[in-house]
Short mmCIF file of C-alpha atoms and ligand atoms in Angstrom, two decimals:
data_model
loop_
_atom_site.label_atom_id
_atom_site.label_comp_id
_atom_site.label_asym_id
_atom_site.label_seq_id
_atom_site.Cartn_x
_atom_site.Cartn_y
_atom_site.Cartn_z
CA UNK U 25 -72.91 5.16 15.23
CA UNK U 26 -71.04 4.09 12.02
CA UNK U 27 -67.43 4.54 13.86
CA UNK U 28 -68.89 2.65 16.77
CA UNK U 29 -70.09 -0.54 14.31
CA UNK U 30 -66.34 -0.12 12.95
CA UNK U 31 -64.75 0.01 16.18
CA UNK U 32 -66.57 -3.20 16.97
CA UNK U 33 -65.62 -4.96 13.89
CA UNK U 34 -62.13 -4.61 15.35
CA UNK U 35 -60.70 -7.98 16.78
CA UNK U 36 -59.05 -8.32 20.36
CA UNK U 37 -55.83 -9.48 21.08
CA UNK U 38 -57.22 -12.48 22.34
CA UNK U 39 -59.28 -13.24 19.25
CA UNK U 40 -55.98 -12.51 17.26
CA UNK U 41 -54.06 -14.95 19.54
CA UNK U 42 -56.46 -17.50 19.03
CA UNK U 43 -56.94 -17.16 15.54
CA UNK U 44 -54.83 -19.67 12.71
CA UNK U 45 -52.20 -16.97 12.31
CA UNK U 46 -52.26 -16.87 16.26
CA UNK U 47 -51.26 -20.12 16.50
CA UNK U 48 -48.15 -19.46 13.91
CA UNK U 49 -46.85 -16.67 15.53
CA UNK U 50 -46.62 -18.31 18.44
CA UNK U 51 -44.88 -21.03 17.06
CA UNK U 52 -42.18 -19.10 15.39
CA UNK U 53 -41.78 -15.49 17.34
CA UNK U 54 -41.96 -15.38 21.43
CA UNK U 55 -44.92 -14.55 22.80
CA UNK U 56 -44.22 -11.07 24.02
CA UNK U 57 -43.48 -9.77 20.48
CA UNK U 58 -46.34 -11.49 19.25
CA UNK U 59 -48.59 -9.40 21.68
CA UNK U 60 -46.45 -6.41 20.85
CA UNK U 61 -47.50 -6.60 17.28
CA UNK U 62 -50.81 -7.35 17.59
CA UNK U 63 -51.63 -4.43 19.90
CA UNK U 64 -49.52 -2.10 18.11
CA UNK U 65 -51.64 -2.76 14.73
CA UNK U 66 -54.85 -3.20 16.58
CA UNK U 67 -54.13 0.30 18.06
CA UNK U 68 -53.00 2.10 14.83
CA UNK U 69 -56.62 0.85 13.22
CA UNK U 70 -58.44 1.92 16.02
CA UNK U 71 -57.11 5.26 15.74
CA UNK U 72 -57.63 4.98 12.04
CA UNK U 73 -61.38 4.34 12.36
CA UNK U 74 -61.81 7.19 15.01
CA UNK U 75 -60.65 9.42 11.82
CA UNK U 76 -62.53 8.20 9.58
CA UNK U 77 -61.22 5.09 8.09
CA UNK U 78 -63.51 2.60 6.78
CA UNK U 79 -61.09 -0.33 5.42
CA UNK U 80 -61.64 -3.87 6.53
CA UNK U 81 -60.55 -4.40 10.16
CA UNK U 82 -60.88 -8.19 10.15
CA UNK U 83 -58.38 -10.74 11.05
CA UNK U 84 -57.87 -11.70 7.94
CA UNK U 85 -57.23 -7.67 6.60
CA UNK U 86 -54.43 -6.93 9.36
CA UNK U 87 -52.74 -10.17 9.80
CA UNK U 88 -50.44 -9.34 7.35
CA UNK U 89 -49.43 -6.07 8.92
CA UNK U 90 -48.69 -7.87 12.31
CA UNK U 91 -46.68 -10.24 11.11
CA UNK U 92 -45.00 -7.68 9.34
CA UNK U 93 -44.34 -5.84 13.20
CA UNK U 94 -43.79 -9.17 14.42
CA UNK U 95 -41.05 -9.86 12.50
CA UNK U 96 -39.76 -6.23 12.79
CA UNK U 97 -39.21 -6.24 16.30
CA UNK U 98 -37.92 -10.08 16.35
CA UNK U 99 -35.00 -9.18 13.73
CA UNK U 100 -31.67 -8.96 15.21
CA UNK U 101 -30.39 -5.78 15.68
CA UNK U 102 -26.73 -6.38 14.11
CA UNK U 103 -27.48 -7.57 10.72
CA UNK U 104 -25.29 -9.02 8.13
CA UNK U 105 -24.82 -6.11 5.38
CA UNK U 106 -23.64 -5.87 1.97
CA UNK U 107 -20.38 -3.66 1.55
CA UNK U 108 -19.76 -2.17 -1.94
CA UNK U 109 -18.56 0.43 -0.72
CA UNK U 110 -14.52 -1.34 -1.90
CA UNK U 111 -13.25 -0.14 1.61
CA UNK U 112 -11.66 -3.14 2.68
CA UNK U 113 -11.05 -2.91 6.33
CA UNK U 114 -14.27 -0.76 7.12
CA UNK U 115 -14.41 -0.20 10.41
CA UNK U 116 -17.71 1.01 11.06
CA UNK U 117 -18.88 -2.57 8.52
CA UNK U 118 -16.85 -4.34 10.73
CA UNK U 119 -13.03 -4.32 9.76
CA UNK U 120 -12.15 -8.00 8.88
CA UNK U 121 -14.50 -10.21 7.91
CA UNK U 122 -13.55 -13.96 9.57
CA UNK U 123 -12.06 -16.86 7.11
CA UNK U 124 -14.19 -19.93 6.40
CA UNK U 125 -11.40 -22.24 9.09
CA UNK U 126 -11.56 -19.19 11.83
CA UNK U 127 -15.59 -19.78 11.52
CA UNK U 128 -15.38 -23.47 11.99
CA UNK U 129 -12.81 -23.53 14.73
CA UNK U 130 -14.97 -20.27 16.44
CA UNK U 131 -18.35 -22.67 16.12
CA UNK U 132 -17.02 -25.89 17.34
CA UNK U 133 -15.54 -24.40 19.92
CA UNK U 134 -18.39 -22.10 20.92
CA UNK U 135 -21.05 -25.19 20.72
CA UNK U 136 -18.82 -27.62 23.89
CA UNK U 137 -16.26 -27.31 26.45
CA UNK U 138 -12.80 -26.88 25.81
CA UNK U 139 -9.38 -26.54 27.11
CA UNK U 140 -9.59 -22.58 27.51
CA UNK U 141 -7.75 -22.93 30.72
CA UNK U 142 -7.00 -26.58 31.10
CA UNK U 143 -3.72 -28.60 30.60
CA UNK U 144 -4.76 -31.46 28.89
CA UNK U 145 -1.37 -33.36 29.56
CA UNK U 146 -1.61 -32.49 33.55
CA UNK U 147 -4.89 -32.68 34.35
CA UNK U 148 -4.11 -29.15 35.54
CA UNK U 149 -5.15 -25.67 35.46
CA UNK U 150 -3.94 -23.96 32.62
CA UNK U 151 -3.43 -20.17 30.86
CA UNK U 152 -5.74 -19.26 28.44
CA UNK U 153 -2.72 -17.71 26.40
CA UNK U 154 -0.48 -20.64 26.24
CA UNK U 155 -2.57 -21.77 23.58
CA UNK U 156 -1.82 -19.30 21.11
CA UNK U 157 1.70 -18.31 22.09
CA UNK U 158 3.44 -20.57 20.22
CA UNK U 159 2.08 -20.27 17.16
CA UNK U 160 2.37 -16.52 17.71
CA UNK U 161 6.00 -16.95 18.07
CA UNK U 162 6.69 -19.07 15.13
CA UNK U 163 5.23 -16.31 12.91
CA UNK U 164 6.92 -13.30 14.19
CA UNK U 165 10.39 -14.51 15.55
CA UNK U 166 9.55 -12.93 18.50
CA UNK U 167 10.17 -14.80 22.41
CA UNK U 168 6.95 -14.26 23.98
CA UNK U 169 3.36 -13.45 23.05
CA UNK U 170 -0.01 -12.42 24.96
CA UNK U 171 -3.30 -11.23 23.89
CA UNK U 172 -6.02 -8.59 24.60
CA UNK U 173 -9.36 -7.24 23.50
CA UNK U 174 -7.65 -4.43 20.89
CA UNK U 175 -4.84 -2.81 19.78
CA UNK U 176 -6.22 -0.12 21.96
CA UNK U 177 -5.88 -2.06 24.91
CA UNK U 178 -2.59 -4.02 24.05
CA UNK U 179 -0.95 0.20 24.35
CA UNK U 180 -2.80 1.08 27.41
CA UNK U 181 -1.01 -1.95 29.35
CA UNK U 182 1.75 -1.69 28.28
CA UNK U 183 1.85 2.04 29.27
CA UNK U 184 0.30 0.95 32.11
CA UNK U 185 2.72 -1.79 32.81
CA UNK U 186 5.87 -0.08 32.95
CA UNK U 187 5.24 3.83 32.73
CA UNK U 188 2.67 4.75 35.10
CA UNK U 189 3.98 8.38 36.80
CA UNK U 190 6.48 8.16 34.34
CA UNK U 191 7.34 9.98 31.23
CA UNK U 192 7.28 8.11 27.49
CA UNK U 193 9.03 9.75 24.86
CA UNK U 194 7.16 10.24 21.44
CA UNK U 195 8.00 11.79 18.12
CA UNK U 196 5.20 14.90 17.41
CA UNK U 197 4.75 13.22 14.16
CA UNK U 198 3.12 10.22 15.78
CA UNK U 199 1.13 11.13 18.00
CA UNK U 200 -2.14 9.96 16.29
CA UNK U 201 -5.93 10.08 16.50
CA UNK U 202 -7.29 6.82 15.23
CA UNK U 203 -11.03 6.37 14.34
CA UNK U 204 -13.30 5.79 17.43
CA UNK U 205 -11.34 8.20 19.38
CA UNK U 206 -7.74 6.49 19.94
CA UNK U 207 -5.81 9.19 20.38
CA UNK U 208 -2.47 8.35 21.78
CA UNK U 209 -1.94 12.03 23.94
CA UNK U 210 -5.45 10.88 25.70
CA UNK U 211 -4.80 7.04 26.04
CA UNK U 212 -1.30 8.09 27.29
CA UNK U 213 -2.95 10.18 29.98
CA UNK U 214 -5.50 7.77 30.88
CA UNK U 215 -2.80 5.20 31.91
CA UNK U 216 -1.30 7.58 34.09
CA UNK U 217 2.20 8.41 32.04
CA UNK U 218 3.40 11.63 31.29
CA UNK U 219 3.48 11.87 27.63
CA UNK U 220 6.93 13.69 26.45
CA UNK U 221 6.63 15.02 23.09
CA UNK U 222 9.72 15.21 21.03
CA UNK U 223 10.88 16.35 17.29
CA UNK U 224 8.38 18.37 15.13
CA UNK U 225 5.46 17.70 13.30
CA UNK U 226 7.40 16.10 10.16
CA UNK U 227 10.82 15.87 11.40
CA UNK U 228 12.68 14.10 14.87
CA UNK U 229 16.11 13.03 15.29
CA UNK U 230 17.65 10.80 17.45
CA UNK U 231 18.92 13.52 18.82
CA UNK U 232 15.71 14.63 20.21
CA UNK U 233 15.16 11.76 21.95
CA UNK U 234 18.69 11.72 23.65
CA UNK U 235 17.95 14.96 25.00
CA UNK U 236 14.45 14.41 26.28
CA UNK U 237 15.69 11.43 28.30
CA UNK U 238 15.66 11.70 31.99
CA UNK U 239 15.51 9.88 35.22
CA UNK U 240 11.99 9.68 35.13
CA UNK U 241 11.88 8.02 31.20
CA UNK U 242 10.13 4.73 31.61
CA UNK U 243 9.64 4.01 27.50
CA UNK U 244 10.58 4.93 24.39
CA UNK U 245 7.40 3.96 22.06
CA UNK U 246 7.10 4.48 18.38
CA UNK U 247 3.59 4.90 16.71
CA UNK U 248 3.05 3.77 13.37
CA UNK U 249 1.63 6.37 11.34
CA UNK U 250 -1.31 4.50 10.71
CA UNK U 251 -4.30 6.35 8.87
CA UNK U 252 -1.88 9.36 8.00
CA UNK U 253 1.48 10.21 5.58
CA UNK U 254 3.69 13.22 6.81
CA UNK U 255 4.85 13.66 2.78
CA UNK U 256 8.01 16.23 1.47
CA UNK U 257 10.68 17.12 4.08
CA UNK U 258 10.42 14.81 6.93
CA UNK U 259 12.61 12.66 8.88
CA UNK U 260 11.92 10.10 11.47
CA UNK U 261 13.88 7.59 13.53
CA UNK U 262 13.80 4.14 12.72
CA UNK U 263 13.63 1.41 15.50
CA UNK U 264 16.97 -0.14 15.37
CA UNK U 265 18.18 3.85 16.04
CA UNK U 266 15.24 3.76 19.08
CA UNK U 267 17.04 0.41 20.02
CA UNK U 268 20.60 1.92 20.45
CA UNK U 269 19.64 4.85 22.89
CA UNK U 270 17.48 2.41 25.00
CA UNK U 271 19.81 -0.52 25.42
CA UNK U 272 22.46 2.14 26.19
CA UNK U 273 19.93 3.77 28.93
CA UNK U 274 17.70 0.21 29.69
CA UNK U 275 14.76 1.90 28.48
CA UNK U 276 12.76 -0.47 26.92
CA UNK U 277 11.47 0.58 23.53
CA UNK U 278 7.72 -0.35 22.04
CA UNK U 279 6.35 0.48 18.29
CA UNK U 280 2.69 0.26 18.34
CA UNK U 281 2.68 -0.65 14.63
CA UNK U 282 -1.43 -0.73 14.42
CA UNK U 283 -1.92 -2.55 11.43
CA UNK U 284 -0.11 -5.90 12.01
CA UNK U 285 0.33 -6.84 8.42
CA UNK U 286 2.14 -10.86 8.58
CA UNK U 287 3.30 -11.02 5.25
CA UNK U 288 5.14 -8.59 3.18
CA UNK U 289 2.44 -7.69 0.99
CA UNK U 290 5.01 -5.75 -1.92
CA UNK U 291 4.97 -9.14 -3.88
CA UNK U 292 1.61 -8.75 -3.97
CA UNK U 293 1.69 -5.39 -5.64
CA UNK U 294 0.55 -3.50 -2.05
CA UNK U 295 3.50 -1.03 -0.77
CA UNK U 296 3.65 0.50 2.12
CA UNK U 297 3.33 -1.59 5.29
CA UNK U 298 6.07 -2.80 7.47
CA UNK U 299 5.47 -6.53 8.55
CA UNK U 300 5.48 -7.53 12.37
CA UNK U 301 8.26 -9.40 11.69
CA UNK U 302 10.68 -7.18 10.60
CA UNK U 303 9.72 -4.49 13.21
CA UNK U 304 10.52 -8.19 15.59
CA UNK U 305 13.83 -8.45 13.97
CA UNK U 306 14.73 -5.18 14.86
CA UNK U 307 15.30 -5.87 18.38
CA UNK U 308 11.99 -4.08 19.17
CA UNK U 309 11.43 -4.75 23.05
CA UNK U 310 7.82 -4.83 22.60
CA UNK U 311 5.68 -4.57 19.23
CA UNK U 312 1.83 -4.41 19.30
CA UNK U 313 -0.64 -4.97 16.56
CA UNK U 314 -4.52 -5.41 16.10
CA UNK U 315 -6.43 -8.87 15.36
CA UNK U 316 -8.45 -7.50 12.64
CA UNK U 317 -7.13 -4.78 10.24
CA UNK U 318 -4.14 -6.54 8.01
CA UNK U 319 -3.72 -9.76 10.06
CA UNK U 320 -7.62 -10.76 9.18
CA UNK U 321 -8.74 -12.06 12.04
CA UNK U 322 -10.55 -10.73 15.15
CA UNK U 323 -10.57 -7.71 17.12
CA UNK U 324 -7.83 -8.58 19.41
CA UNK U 325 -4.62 -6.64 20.44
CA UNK U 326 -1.66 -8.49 19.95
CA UNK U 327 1.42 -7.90 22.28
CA UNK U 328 5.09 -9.79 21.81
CA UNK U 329 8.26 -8.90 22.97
CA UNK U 330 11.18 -10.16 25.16
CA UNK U 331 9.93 -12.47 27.34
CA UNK U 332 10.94 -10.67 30.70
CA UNK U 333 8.52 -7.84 29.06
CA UNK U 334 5.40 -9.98 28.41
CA UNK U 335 6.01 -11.91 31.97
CA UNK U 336 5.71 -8.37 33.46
CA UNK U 337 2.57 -7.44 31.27
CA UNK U 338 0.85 -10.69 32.00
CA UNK U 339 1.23 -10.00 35.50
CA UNK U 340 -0.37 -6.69 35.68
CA UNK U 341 -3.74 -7.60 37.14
CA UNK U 342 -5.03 -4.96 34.33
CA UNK U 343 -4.40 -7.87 32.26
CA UNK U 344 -7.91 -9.73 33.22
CA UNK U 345 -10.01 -7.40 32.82
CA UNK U 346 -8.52 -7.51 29.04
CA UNK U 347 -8.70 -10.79 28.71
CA UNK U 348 -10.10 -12.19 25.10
CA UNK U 349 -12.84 -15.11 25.24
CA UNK U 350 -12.60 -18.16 23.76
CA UNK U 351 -14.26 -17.57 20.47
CA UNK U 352 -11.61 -14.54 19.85
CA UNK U 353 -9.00 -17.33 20.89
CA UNK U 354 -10.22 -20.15 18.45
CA UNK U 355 -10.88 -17.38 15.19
CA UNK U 356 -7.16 -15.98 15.89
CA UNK U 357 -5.41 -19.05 16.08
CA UNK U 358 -7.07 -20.58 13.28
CA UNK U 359 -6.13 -17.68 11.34
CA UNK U 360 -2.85 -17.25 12.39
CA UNK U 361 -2.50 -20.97 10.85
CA UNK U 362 -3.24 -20.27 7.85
CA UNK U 363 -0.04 -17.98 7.60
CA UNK U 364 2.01 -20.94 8.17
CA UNK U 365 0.80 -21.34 4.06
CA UNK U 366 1.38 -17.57 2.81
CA UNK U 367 -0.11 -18.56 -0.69
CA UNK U 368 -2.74 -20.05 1.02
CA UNK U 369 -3.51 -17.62 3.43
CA UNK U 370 -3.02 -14.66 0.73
CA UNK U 371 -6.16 -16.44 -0.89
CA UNK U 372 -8.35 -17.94 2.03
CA UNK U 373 -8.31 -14.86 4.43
CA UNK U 374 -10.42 -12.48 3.14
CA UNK U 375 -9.07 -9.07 3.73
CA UNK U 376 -5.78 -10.33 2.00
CA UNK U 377 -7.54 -11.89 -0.60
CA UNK U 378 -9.68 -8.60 -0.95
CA UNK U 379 -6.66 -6.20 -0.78
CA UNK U 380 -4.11 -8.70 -3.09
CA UNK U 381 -7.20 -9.04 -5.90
CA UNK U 382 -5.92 -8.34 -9.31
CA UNK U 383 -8.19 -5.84 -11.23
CA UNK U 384 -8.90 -8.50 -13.62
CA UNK U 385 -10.83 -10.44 -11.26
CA UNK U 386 -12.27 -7.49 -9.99
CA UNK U 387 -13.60 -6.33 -13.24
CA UNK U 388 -15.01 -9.86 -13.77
CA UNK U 389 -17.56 -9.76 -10.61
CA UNK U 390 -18.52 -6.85 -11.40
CA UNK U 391 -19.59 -7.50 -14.88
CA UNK U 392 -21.17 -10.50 -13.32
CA UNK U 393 -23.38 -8.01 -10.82
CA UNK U 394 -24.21 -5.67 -14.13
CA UNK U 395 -25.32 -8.84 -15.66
CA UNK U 396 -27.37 -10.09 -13.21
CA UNK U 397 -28.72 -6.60 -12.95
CA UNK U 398 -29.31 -5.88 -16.60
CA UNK U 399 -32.48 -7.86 -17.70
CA UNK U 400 -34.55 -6.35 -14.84
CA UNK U 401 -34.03 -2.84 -14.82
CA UNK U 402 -32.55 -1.20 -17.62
CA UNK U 403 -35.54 0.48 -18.25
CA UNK U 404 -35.30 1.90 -14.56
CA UNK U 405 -31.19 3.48 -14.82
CA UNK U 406 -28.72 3.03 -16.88
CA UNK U 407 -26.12 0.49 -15.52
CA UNK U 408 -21.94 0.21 -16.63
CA UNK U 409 -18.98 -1.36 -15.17
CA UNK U 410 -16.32 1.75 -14.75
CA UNK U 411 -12.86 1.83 -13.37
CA UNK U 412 -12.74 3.47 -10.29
CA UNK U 413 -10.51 3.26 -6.89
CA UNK U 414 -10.96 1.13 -3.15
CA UNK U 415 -9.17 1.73 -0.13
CA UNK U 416 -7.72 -0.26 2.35
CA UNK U 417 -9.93 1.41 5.46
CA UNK U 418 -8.75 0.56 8.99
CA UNK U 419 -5.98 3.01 9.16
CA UNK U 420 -3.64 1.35 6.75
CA UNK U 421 -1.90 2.02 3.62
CA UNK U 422 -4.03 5.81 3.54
CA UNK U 423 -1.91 6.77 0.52
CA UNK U 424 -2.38 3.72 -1.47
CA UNK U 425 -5.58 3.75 -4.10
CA UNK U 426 -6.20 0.22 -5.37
CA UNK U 427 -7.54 0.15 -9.04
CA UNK U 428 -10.91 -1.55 -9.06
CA UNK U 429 -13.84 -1.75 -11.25
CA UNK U 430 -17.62 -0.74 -10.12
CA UNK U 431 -20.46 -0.88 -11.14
CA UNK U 432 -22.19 2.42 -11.79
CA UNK U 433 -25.88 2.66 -11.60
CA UNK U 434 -28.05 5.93 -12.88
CA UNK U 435 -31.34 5.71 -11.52
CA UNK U 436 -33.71 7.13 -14.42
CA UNK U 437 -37.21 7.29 -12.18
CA UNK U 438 -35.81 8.38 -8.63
CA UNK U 439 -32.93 10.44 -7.21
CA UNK U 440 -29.18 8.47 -6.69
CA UNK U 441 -29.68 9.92 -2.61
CA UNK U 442 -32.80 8.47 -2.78
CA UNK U 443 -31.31 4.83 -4.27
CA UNK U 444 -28.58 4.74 -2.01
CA UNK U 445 -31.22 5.32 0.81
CA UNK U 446 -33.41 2.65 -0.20
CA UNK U 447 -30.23 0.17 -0.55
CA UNK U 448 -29.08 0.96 3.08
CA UNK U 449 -32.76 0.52 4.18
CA UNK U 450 -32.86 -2.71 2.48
CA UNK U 451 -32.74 -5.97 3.63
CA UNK U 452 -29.65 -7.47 3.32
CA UNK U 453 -29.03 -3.66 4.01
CA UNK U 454 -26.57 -2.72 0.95
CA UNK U 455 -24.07 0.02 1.32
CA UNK U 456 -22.76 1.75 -1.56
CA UNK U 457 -21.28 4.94 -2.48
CA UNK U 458 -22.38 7.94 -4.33
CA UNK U 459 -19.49 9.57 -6.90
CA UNK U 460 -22.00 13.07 -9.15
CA UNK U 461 -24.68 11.52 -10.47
CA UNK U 462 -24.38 7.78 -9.98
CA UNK U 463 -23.96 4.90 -7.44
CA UNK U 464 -20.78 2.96 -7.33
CA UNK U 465 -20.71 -0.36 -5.94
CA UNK U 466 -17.49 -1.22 -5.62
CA UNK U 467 -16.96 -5.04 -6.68
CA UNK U 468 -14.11 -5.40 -4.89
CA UNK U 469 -15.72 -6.02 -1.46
CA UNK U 470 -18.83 -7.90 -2.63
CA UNK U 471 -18.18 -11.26 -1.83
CA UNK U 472 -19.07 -13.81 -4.59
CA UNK U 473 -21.81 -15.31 -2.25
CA UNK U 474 -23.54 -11.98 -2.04
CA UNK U 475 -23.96 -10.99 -6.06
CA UNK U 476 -27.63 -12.45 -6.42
CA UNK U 477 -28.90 -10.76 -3.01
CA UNK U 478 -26.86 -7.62 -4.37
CA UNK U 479 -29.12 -7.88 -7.03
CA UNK U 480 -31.61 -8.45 -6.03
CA UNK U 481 -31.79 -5.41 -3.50
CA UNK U 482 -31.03 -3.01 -6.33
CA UNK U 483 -33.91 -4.34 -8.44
CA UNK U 484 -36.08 -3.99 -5.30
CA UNK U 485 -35.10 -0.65 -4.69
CA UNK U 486 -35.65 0.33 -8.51
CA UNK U 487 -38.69 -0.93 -8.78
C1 PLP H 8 -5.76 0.94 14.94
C2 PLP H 8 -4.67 1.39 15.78
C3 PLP H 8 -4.78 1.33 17.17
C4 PLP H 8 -6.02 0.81 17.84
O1 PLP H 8 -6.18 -0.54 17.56
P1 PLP H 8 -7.61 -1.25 17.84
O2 PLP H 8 -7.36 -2.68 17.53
O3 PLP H 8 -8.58 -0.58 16.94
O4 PLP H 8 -7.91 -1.01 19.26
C5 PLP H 8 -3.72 1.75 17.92
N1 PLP H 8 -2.60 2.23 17.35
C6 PLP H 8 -2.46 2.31 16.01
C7 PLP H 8 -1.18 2.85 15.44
C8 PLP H 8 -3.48 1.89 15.18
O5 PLP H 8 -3.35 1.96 13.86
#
């Protein structure tokens, strides 16, 4: 009798729907969440009261906890995030986040129509790549540019393009694995060549690629050791050596160089990374690079070359079903701009900005974060800025460790798993790292727009 007078108290969706907060919902959330929500809660209490529970059922009780499932299941599922964790190009966070100009020119063009594949001048149909070519060939030296979707991509065609049933010679010491399952042996099957290992794990000669060639070599292609360093005795040969063997046999060479790093970053205190252009200058038939590890910008493969290469790669039908959109087109060319200003660029994109930052500055955002931090919970952990070390991420510059500062927190009432869980859970999510007992948060990756919500997710989850 009593869980019958409770089951009645319970409201129906339709008395929900029609109730003030009713109205609301509607107004903000669609209407099929809105009865999502309310069912879902009006079920839970139903079940509730058939156990036993005897809290207030009335609109008024469980409106709050609707709008709280309302809003759960109308929240995007990719979510802006928070990374501390000072891995610059993280690719599972993303790799490169997008510069304020490549944002603009992504939303204008996004929001009308534009001249994607249009000749302006002619009134005439028009390639989507001429856009960006020539700024792509300014930059690098090279004769001819196209795009695709990745780096990934950019190697497939290009194996597709001219080695298909055909063999392409590769040191042992390149071929890599690259996060997300690019593994050269597999992509190099995939397209249909015949991969032809040469050399040992840390040492080739040229040698070894004079002796592997055949009639049935289509390519010589040299991998960038990306996300790996063969260290101690090794040898490799260098792509003006490539160049010799294949002008002398017309086998045209290609370095997949991964990271596509635009300016050379060792005035900037950051070793380690040939630039595009001076793999271009070496004659390189073909050089490919991706969008968004060093260049900045989006995920895009970039391929140039000789032009009689790139003709024959954008005719390979394989190339449309490659093709990048127009917002990919509008954030790459607006950040390849910016490196016609290399100070400029070193400053406005942010992965170069991120990866160039002097510890000094560093150090300064993160006492900034400790200070907004302080006043709230230092009776909850203990909180100091340490020195610690970010990476670059993305698969470049793996043996470089870039001083930064952090800021370390020791939660006092609950364990550091259990912080860093309740920071990843959060909303922004924040995602930080655990080093023993504490939680770094790496400054170098928190942008300056993010310290108070920062904040104020770590005094949420504290408290
Ligand atoms: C990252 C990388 C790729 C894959 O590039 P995506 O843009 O991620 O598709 C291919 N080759 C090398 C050497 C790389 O470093």
């Amino acid at each position: 009798m009593e869980i019958r007078y409770r089951l009645s108290q319970l409201p129906s969706v339709d008395e929900c729907l029609k109730s003030s907060y009713g109205g609301k919902w509607l107004d903000s959330f669609p209407r099929k969440l809105v009865l999502r929500g309310i069912r879902e809660v009006i079920d839970s209490r139903r079940k509730e009261i058939l156990n036993g529970a005897t809290s207030d059922v009335s609109i008024d009780a469980i409106s709050h906890d609707i709008e709280k499932t309302i809003k759960k299941y109308s929240a995007y599922k990719l979510r802006p995030l928070i990374n501390a964790t000072g891995v610059v190009i993280h690719t599972n966070l993303g790799r490169s986040i997008l510069s304020d100009k490549a944002i603009d020119h992504v939303t204008k063009t996004a929001r009308s129509y534009s001249n994607l594949e249009y000749e302006i001048t002619t009134g005439k149909r028009g390639k989507r790549y001429s856009n960006i070519k020539d700024i792509i060939k300014e930059l690098t030296g090279a004769e001819d540019a196209v795009v695709v979707n990745n780096n990934a991509a950019a190697v497939l065609i290009c194996l597709d393009t001219f080695a298909k049933g055909k063999e392409v010679i590769v040191s042992r010491g390149e071929l890599v694995e690259i996060g997300g399952s690019f593994r050269i042996p597999e992509v190099m099957e995939a397209s249909g060549a015949l991969l032809r290992e040469v050399g040992t794990t840390n040492k080739a000669h040229l040698a070894d690629y004079e002796n592997a060639l055949c009639g049935n070599t289509a390519l010589l292609l040299k991998v960038h050791q990306s996300n790996y360093r063969v260290i101690g005795f090794t040898e490799e040969v260098p792509i003006e050596k490539l160049m010799k063997i294949g002008k002398e046999y017309k086998i045209p060479v290609v370095a997949d160089l991964g990271s596509g790093c635009m300016i050379d970053l060792k005035k900037y205190g950051v070793h380690g990374e040939p630039t595009v252009q001076e793999i271009v200058s070496t004659g390189a038939d073909i050089v490919t690079f991706s969008g968004d590890k060093l260049l900045g910008g989006p995920q895009a493969g970039i391929i140039v070359g000789k032009e009689k290469f790139i003709q024959k790669i954008q005719n390979n039908p394989l190339l449309r079903a490659m093709r990048i959109d127009k917002m990919t087109l509008a954030s790459l060319e607006a950040t390849f701009m910016q490196y016609l200003d290399e100070e400029k660029a070193i400053k406005e994109i942010p992965t170069l900005r991120m990866l160039t930052e002097s510890a000094d500055v560093i150090k300064r955002r993160a006492k900034k974060i400790l200070s907004s931090l302080k006043k709230d919970i230092a009776d909850h952990a203990k909180l100091e800025v340490i020195p610690d070390e970010s990476q670059a991420g993305g698969g470049s510059l793996p043996e470089i460790d870039f001083p930064t500062f952090a800021v370390s927190v020791k939660p006092s009432n609950i364990s550091v798993n259990e912080l860093e869980k309740r920071l990843r859970l959060g909303s922004p999510p924040v995602i930080a790292r655990i080093k023993g007992d504490a939680l770094l948060m790496d400054a170098r990756t928190v942008q300056e727009g993010e310290i108070k919500m920062l904040a104020n997710s770590v005094i949420a989850a504290l408290s």
